[in-house]
Amino acid sequence: MKATEQPYAYATLLERLEELYEVEFTWLKVEQLVQGLVNLDRNTQDFILGWAERLLTTNVYISHEFIIRVVEALDRLERRVIEAWAVHAADTFDQQGLRPALAVIQQVDSFLESAHAHAEGVAFDEIESILSTFVCGLSGRRLKLAQGESVYTDSETLYLPNITAKLVKSKDNFLLCKAQVAFMWAQTRFGSFRVDFATAFADYPDQEQALAAFHALDTLRLEAYMERELPGLWRDMQRIERLRLDEMREEEGVCNTPLHGMWEMCRGVLHTPSSTIEDVLALVPQVLGLPIPQPVYQTRLNPEAVTACMLARMEREKILLRVKLAELVKEHKEETPPDLPLSGEEEEKKEVAPPEFEMREVQEGQGMELVLDDKPIAPPEDVKQLLTSIMLDWGDVPPEFLVPAGDGEYDPSLYQKEEKDIEDVWKGIYHEEGAFLYREWDFARQHYRKNWCVLRELELPPGDPAYVDKVLDKYQGMIKHLRRTFEAMRDENRLLKRQSQGDDVDIDALVEALADSRDGSEMSDKLFQHMHRADRSMAVMFMVDMSGSTKGWINDAEREALVMLCEVLEKLGDSYAIYGFSGIGRKRCEIYRIKAFDDLYNSATKARIAGIIPKDYTRLGVAIRHLTEKLNTVEAKTRLLITLSDGKPEDYFDIYNTQYGIEDTRQALFEARRTGIHPFCITIDQRGKDYLPHMYGHANWVEIDDVKKLPLKVADIYRRLTS
Amino acid sequence: MENTANASNHALIHDPSTYLIEKEPYYVPVNNEITLFEAAYANHLPLLLKGPTGCGKTRFMEYMAWRLRRPMITVSCHDDLTTSDLVGRYLVKNGETVWVDGPLTRAVRSGGICYLDEIVEARKDTMVVIHPLADDRRIMPIEKLGQLLEAPDSFCLAISYNPGYQSVLKELKQSTRQRFVAIEFDYPKPSLEREIIMHETGLDPAVTDKLLKLAEMTRNLKDNGLEEGASTRLLVHAGKLISKGVEPRAACQGAIALALTDDSDMIAAINELIGALF
């Protein structure tokens, strides 16, 4: 065991903190901090100083305040809670600014109270993926999960809070979230919202009370469904409800007063499988004025949100279904072979008769099926989903929904959700709706900054259409040479002879071997031949630096090199994509599509290559994360992400220009590598060796002095990966 | 068989009776697939069975082989399957070359059924070898022997593939698919699937219904993180474990959740669904 080290002396601590907080400039007082630290053991001192340094990169005042408070709170807080507290303060700073972050640090006691929430509560981010999939597995409308202030649904999105910590243990809190999600699913699935809230409660003097009674009664009805549909979960729900009651009794001394008998009566009525929302409405007057049961998994009822969402959806889905049915009719006509020739009169009749859709019950109560002109048809998945959603809202599919759309009803604005203009996001106050949000690695904090970068994919205005031809003319000879280089790499199927094992006997080798054997020599065992299979299956993504520093010859060289690359990659037949990246600040990161994997190398792509122009800055990490996701959607055995850049990561007057940017880029590359991507960097920065080995690893970058060598370098990388 | 004897005096001969299915396999017809198969067989037309994995394609083939009293040779296709693997090859034995028939040749010679399972997994150049067998010529050239085998009337070629796994890399060529009569398979309707599971596992109706519900839930996840939902085969596996006394949650986690995916979040979500049901 290592001997315990001596604590830092007063003078050492004073010097270190003065240096840390640059007291000459900041005028921060550090003597008080030193007083607090000097009596602690070395291990605790290191722990506090370590976190103070990590917080310093977020903000000097937060770090300073942290040391003051942490010493006071040391006895009350476990280390992992202190860490959670510090990270929470840093996150608050990222999201809301200095004042709320300082409040988090200063109100250590309230954090202590909520420390439980941080220790045993479950965060939305942690459960989102699992519960989204969980709710997707349940039947009915596809529901989304989102973070909200309270737990409710608008009938399409299920809102859960940032942290759920109603129960003592973290696993019970997860169970509670799962129960709440299932409860909200049941609301959409079993018709809780098939109520006109405005008129149904208009006659009650206290509408709020009536609504609460309605919600509690409906909860009884849904409980019965849960018991039948999800018995395992129902058992867990009862257990967490009992736990909650026990806790309440312990904390508040609440007696377990049994509910009024009327509730039991209502439960009896609503537990029958045939009970509907109408029965719930009918029972409301019976329970008015009685104490209302509120189980822990019951969510908030938000009639305004539900009504607004449903009205928009019902209108949209009606016309969308009609458009889809019209498409189905068209497809059906194309598939059905023409019948025997009809007489003139029959022909006329046939043309006049409009196609008739109806919904019919399948045998044995196995749901409904779509029928066209008396014949059942199998609708595609999206139409099935649409029919399910309509049936959930209406109870069935109203006949007027089953009339295929006519001319003039194909206007997408009638049935598509309103999409924001991609350019709007940059107008006025920054808003992030519809943009991609990416995290960023803060190496000093050793944590990610959540949703830190806002990225948009934008169209690149085309450049001079004749540009590519000019480049091809200029580099005719070079391109010929490149083609030969790449063609040599094209791995054809070929027969390998004289192998020790293979698909067939190599008769030539065998004859020789037999002759050898009769001659008294040793017989070779290489008597087989086999077909070498060429299956390179490569996808390569080029990530082109479009920062302002590429202005001039670098930009020209980049474009010329891309033209040459496209020419040879087309020859090779591998799938490839080219994206440009630039941006200014973390809120305005931009990716420009030059050639997507599916795009052909045609005049439009060529014009986009010509249109590559220097823009703003080089925030590399976010671009790598975005393009990694894109690259991972392509099916290929080998995936390659090649960055063409002229320098190290940088952004406008930002921390990104420091080690922070290099570390974030390194982390983004780690993430890419973990998903099986091979990242490479081709740079023309002569100082690249100072930082590129750290970011990309020693073997995964090359520096070139002439960008025209770039295609040859790409060929090298290819060879390295495929040989 | 006479043809086999003619091929080579030294050939390793496999007795076709090895491939006869003696006992009636359990199979419940879903649609008109039996009639369709028999009509195609009578007209010497090759068959293509389409459908998700584990929905009963292979069982159907076994049933038809039993019904038609024909030996059935199954080849599970993979991306290293060569033409020689199907047709046959020379081996060196005691200093001499010996020809060994491949499974396809064996099936042709014996007038049996050759079933190429998951055909899209095989290399495209290998697949070309079945073309002359799959059209009205019904012949099979064995270049290395200099022979042209004519398929007897009783020979039948059947292939299967799963359109769910279809991708740019694994697509059935038009020139191949347009030679076949296609029969589409899907998961059986719930009432039929219930009957199958109860028959195969001996489970009681209540547990069987829970398995069916779980199957529906995982099938809802298709294209939402799962390539395929739980097949009837997986349900039967889970059911067999349960009927042997394994706790239902553990049985479903092992036989269904872990069998469907390696993604930890997806496994966790399916486990939550299992937990909600049992």
PDB file of N, CA and C in Angstrom, chain A residues 493-546:
ATOM      1  N   ASN A 493     -12.516 -11.180 -59.431  1.00  0.00           N
ATOM      2  CA  ASN A 493     -12.533 -12.587 -59.051  1.00  0.00           C
ATOM      3  C   ASN A 493     -11.434 -13.288 -59.835  1.00  0.00           C
ATOM      4  N   ARG A 494     -10.629 -14.046 -59.177  1.00  0.00           N
ATOM      5  CA  ARG A 494      -9.611 -14.768 -59.954  1.00  0.00           C
ATOM      6  C   ARG A 494      -9.369 -16.157 -59.359  1.00  0.00           C
ATOM      7  N   LEU A 495      -8.885 -17.024 -60.238  1.00  0.00           N
ATOM      8  CA  LEU A 495      -8.677 -18.409 -59.838  1.00  0.00           C
ATOM      9  C   LEU A 495      -7.277 -18.546 -59.248  1.00  0.00           C
ATOM     10  N   LEU A 496      -7.227 -18.976 -57.998  1.00  0.00           N
ATOM     11  CA  LEU A 496      -5.920 -19.198 -57.383  1.00  0.00           C
ATOM     12  C   LEU A 496      -5.574 -20.678 -57.539  1.00  0.00           C
ATOM     13  N   LYS A 497      -4.423 -20.953 -58.210  1.00  0.00           N
ATOM     14  CA  LYS A 497      -4.060 -22.351 -58.445  1.00  0.00           C
ATOM     15  C   LYS A 497      -3.024 -22.788 -57.424  1.00  0.00           C
ATOM     16  N   ARG A 498      -2.811 -24.102 -57.379  1.00  0.00           N
ATOM     17  CA  ARG A 498      -1.814 -24.709 -56.478  1.00  0.00           C
ATOM     18  C   ARG A 498      -1.996 -24.252 -55.027  1.00  0.00           C
ATOM     19  N   GLN A 499      -3.182 -24.468 -54.520  1.00  0.00           N
ATOM     20  CA  GLN A 499      -3.487 -24.135 -53.124  1.00  0.00           C
ATOM     21  C   GLN A 499      -3.534 -25.420 -52.298  1.00  0.00           C
ATOM     22  N   SER A 500      -3.263 -25.304 -51.015  1.00  0.00           N
ATOM     23  CA  SER A 500      -3.311 -26.516 -50.196  1.00  0.00           C
ATOM     24  C   SER A 500      -4.741 -26.942 -49.916  1.00  0.00           C
ATOM     25  N   GLN A 501      -5.695 -26.019 -50.035  1.00  0.00           N
ATOM     26  CA  GLN A 501      -7.103 -26.427 -50.012  1.00  0.00           C
ATOM     27  C   GLN A 501      -7.916 -25.531 -50.940  1.00  0.00           C
ATOM     28  N   GLY A 502      -9.043 -26.044 -51.387  1.00  0.00           N
ATOM     29  CA  GLY A 502      -9.813 -25.225 -52.318  1.00  0.00           C
ATOM     30  C   GLY A 502     -11.059 -25.930 -52.796  1.00  0.00           C
ATOM     31  N   ASP A 503     -11.714 -25.322 -53.777  1.00  0.00           N
ATOM     32  CA  ASP A 503     -12.990 -25.863 -54.244  1.00  0.00           C
ATOM     33  C   ASP A 503     -12.802 -27.089 -55.137  1.00  0.00           C
ATOM     34  N   ASP A 504     -11.689 -27.115 -55.875  1.00  0.00           N
ATOM     35  CA  ASP A 504     -11.500 -28.173 -56.867  1.00  0.00           C
ATOM     36  C   ASP A 504     -10.062 -28.639 -56.905  1.00  0.00           C
ATOM     37  N   VAL A 505      -9.907 -29.798 -57.521  1.00  0.00           N
ATOM     38  CA  VAL A 505      -8.540 -30.292 -57.716  1.00  0.00           C
ATOM     39  C   VAL A 505      -7.908 -29.514 -58.862  1.00  0.00           C
ATOM     40  N   ASP A 506      -6.670 -29.080 -58.645  1.00  0.00           N
ATOM     41  CA  ASP A 506      -5.920 -28.430 -59.716  1.00  0.00           C
ATOM     42  C   ASP A 506      -5.258 -29.554 -60.512  1.00  0.00           C
ATOM     43  N   ILE A 507      -5.877 -29.862 -61.651  1.00  0.00           N
ATOM     44  CA  ILE A 507      -5.450 -31.051 -62.396  1.00  0.00           C
ATOM     45  C   ILE A 507      -3.980 -30.944 -62.820  1.00  0.00           C
ATOM     46  N   ASP A 508      -3.542 -29.745 -63.233  1.00  0.00           N
ATOM     47  CA  ASP A 508      -2.143 -29.580 -63.643  1.00  0.00           C
ATOM     48  C   ASP A 508      -1.205 -29.937 -62.501  1.00  0.00           C
ATOM     49  N   ALA A 509      -1.542 -29.389 -61.330  1.00  0.00           N
ATOM     50  CA  ALA A 509      -0.695 -29.640 -60.159  1.00  0.00           C
ATOM     51  C   ALA A 509      -0.711 -31.122 -59.819  1.00  0.00           C
ATOM     52  N   LEU A 510      -1.863 -31.723 -59.991  1.00  0.00           N
ATOM     53  CA  LEU A 510      -2.001 -33.138 -59.650  1.00  0.00           C
ATOM     54  C   LEU A 510      -1.147 -34.016 -60.567  1.00  0.00           C
ATOM     55  N   VAL A 511      -1.221 -33.700 -61.851  1.00  0.00           N
ATOM     56  CA  VAL A 511      -0.428 -34.489 -62.817  1.00  0.00           C
ATOM     57  C   VAL A 511       1.049 -34.398 -62.460  1.00  0.00           C
ATOM     58  N   GLU A 512       1.472 -33.161 -62.177  1.00  0.00           N
ATOM     59  CA  GLU A 512       2.880 -32.970 -61.783  1.00  0.00           C
ATOM     60  C   GLU A 512       3.200 -33.757 -60.535  1.00  0.00           C
ATOM     61  N   ALA A 513       2.302 -33.700 -59.561  1.00  0.00           N
ATOM     62  CA  ALA A 513       2.547 -34.353 -58.279  1.00  0.00           C
ATOM     63  C   ALA A 513       2.622 -35.870 -58.460  1.00  0.00           C
ATOM     64  N   LEU A 514       1.739 -36.386 -59.327  1.00  0.00           N
ATOM     65  CA  LEU A 514       1.753 -37.838 -59.556  1.00  0.00           C
ATOM     66  C   LEU A 514       3.064 -38.242 -60.234  1.00  0.00           C
ATOM     67  N   ALA A 515       3.481 -37.404 -61.177  1.00  0.00           N
ATOM     68  CA  ALA A 515       4.745 -37.687 -61.859  1.00  0.00           C
ATOM     69  C   ALA A 515       5.884 -37.671 -60.850  1.00  0.00           C
ATOM     70  N   ASP A 516       5.864 -36.646 -59.969  1.00  0.00           N
ATOM     71  CA  ASP A 516       6.897 -36.550 -58.930  1.00  0.00           C
ATOM     72  C   ASP A 516       6.912 -37.807 -58.087  1.00  0.00           C
ATOM     73  N   SER A 517       5.708 -38.225 -57.723  1.00  0.00           N
ATOM     74  CA  SER A 517       5.594 -39.358 -56.815  1.00  0.00           C
ATOM     75  C   SER A 517       6.147 -40.620 -57.455  1.00  0.00           C
ATOM     76  N   ARG A 518       5.823 -40.810 -58.752  1.00  0.00           N
ATOM     77  CA  ARG A 518       6.359 -42.003 -59.434  1.00  0.00           C
ATOM     78  C   ARG A 518       7.868 -41.924 -59.585  1.00  0.00           C
ATOM     79  N   ASP A 519       8.330 -40.701 -59.606  1.00  0.00           N
ATOM     80  CA  ASP A 519       9.747 -40.433 -59.739  1.00  0.00           C
ATOM     81  C   ASP A 519      10.489 -40.671 -58.431  1.00  0.00           C
ATOM     82  N   GLY A 520       9.739 -40.863 -57.396  1.00  0.00           N
ATOM     83  CA  GLY A 520      10.350 -41.062 -56.084  1.00  0.00           C
ATOM     84  C   GLY A 520      10.461 -39.798 -55.268  1.00  0.00           C
ATOM     85  N   SER A 521      10.033 -38.630 -55.853  1.00  0.00           N
ATOM     86  CA  SER A 521      10.119 -37.387 -55.071  1.00  0.00           C
ATOM     87  C   SER A 521       8.894 -37.256 -54.175  1.00  0.00           C
ATOM     88  N   GLU A 522       8.980 -36.260 -53.293  1.00  0.00           N
ATOM     89  CA  GLU A 522       7.858 -36.047 -52.388  1.00  0.00           C
ATOM     90  C   GLU A 522       6.723 -35.349 -53.142  1.00  0.00           C
ATOM     91  N   MET A 523       5.524 -35.796 -52.856  1.00  0.00           N
ATOM     92  CA  MET A 523       4.370 -35.223 -53.564  1.00  0.00           C
ATOM     93  C   MET A 523       3.953 -33.920 -52.895  1.00  0.00           C
ATOM     94  N   SER A 524       3.717 -32.903 -53.707  1.00  0.00           N
ATOM     95  CA  SER A 524       3.268 -31.624 -53.126  1.00  0.00           C
ATOM     96  C   SER A 524       1.826 -31.757 -52.622  1.00  0.00           C
ATOM     97  N   ASP A 525       1.528 -31.007 -51.582  1.00  0.00           N
ATOM     98  CA  ASP A 525       0.132 -31.058 -51.120  1.00  0.00           C
ATOM     99  C   ASP A 525      -0.683 -29.899 -51.698  1.00  0.00           C
ATOM    100  N   LYS A 526      -0.040 -29.107 -52.540  1.00  0.00           N
ATOM    101  CA  LYS A 526      -0.773 -27.968 -53.112  1.00  0.00           C
ATOM    102  C   LYS A 526      -1.458 -28.394 -54.403  1.00  0.00           C
ATOM    103  N   LEU A 527      -2.544 -29.111 -54.248  1.00  0.00           N
ATOM    104  CA  LEU A 527      -3.180 -29.754 -55.404  1.00  0.00           C
ATOM    105  C   LEU A 527      -4.548 -29.159 -55.728  1.00  0.00           C
ATOM    106  N   PHE A 528      -4.900 -28.087 -55.038  1.00  0.00           N
ATOM    107  CA  PHE A 528      -6.261 -27.561 -55.221  1.00  0.00           C
ATOM    108  C   PHE A 528      -6.253 -26.172 -55.830  1.00  0.00           C
ATOM    109  N   GLN A 529      -7.389 -25.826 -56.326  1.00  0.00           N
ATOM    110  CA  GLN A 529      -7.545 -24.460 -56.823  1.00  0.00           C
ATOM    111  C   GLN A 529      -8.810 -23.889 -56.217  1.00  0.00           C
ATOM    112  N   HIS A 530      -8.794 -22.587 -55.999  1.00  0.00           N
ATOM    113  CA  HIS A 530     -10.061 -22.013 -55.572  1.00  0.00           C
ATOM    114  C   HIS A 530     -10.232 -20.589 -56.055  1.00  0.00           C
ATOM    115  N   MET A 531     -11.483 -20.218 -56.166  1.00  0.00           N
ATOM    116  CA  MET A 531     -11.820 -18.909 -56.726  1.00  0.00           C
ATOM    117  C   MET A 531     -11.696 -17.870 -55.621  1.00  0.00           C
ATOM    118  N   HIS A 532     -10.826 -16.908 -55.856  1.00  0.00           N
ATOM    119  CA  HIS A 532     -10.709 -15.832 -54.868  1.00  0.00           C
ATOM    120  C   HIS A 532     -11.860 -14.856 -55.102  1.00  0.00           C
ATOM    121  N   ARG A 533     -12.577 -14.631 -54.034  1.00  0.00           N
ATOM    122  CA  ARG A 533     -13.779 -13.825 -54.185  1.00  0.00           C
ATOM    123  C   ARG A 533     -13.455 -12.359 -53.912  1.00  0.00           C
ATOM    124  N   ALA A 534     -13.874 -11.481 -54.796  1.00  0.00           N
ATOM    125  CA  ALA A 534     -13.635 -10.061 -54.581  1.00  0.00           C
ATOM    126  C   ALA A 534     -14.908  -9.434 -54.054  1.00  0.00           C
ATOM    127  N   ASP A 535     -14.865  -9.070 -52.822  1.00  0.00           N
ATOM    128  CA  ASP A 535     -16.055  -8.441 -52.261  1.00  0.00           C
ATOM    129  C   ASP A 535     -15.561  -7.344 -51.329  1.00  0.00           C
ATOM    130  N   ARG A 536     -15.229  -6.206 -51.932  1.00  0.00           N
ATOM    131  CA  ARG A 536     -14.589  -5.161 -51.136  1.00  0.00           C
ATOM    132  C   ARG A 536     -15.581  -4.453 -50.224  1.00  0.00           C
ATOM    133  N   SER A 537     -16.748  -4.191 -50.722  1.00  0.00           N
ATOM    134  CA  SER A 537     -17.813  -3.581 -49.949  1.00  0.00           C
ATOM    135  C   SER A 537     -17.306  -2.425 -49.076  1.00  0.00           C
ATOM    136  N   MET A 538     -17.022  -1.334 -49.732  1.00  0.00           N
ATOM    137  CA  MET A 538     -16.418  -0.187 -49.058  1.00  0.00           C
ATOM    138  C   MET A 538     -17.324   1.034 -49.192  1.00  0.00           C
ATOM    139  N   ALA A 539     -17.473   1.781 -48.117  1.00  0.00           N
ATOM    140  CA  ALA A 539     -18.190   3.052 -48.214  1.00  0.00           C
ATOM    141  C   ALA A 539     -17.271   4.134 -47.669  1.00  0.00           C
ATOM    142  N   VAL A 540     -17.078   5.176 -48.456  1.00  0.00           N
ATOM    143  CA  VAL A 540     -16.162   6.226 -48.006  1.00  0.00           C
ATOM    144  C   VAL A 540     -16.867   7.581 -47.988  1.00  0.00           C
ATOM    145  N   MET A 541     -16.632   8.290 -46.905  1.00  0.00           N
ATOM    146  CA  MET A 541     -17.258   9.615 -46.740  1.00  0.00           C
ATOM    147  C   MET A 541     -16.142  10.661 -46.668  1.00  0.00           C
ATOM    148  N   PHE A 542     -16.219  11.628 -47.547  1.00  0.00           N
ATOM    149  CA  PHE A 542     -15.236  12.711 -47.495  1.00  0.00           C
ATOM    150  C   PHE A 542     -15.851  13.906 -46.791  1.00  0.00           C
ATOM    151  N   MET A 543     -15.099  14.407 -45.837  1.00  0.00           N
ATOM    152  CA  MET A 543     -15.587  15.515 -45.024  1.00  0.00           C
ATOM    153  C   MET A 543     -14.677  16.705 -45.336  1.00  0.00           C
ATOM    154  N   VAL A 544     -15.203  17.650 -46.083  1.00  0.00           N
ATOM    155  CA  VAL A 544     -14.346  18.688 -46.643  1.00  0.00           C
ATOM    156  C   VAL A 544     -14.425  19.975 -45.816  1.00  0.00           C
ATOM    157  N   ASP A 545     -13.284  20.432 -45.411  1.00  0.00           N
ATOM    158  CA  ASP A 545     -13.180  21.668 -44.634  1.00  0.00           C
ATOM    159  C   ASP A 545     -13.586  22.849 -45.520  1.00  0.00           C
ATOM    160  N   MET A 546     -14.593  23.584 -45.112  1.00  0.00           N
ATOM    161  CA  MET A 546     -14.994  24.773 -45.878  1.00  0.00           C
ATOM    162  C   MET A 546     -14.811  26.029 -45.027  1.00  0.00           C
TER     163      MET A 546
END
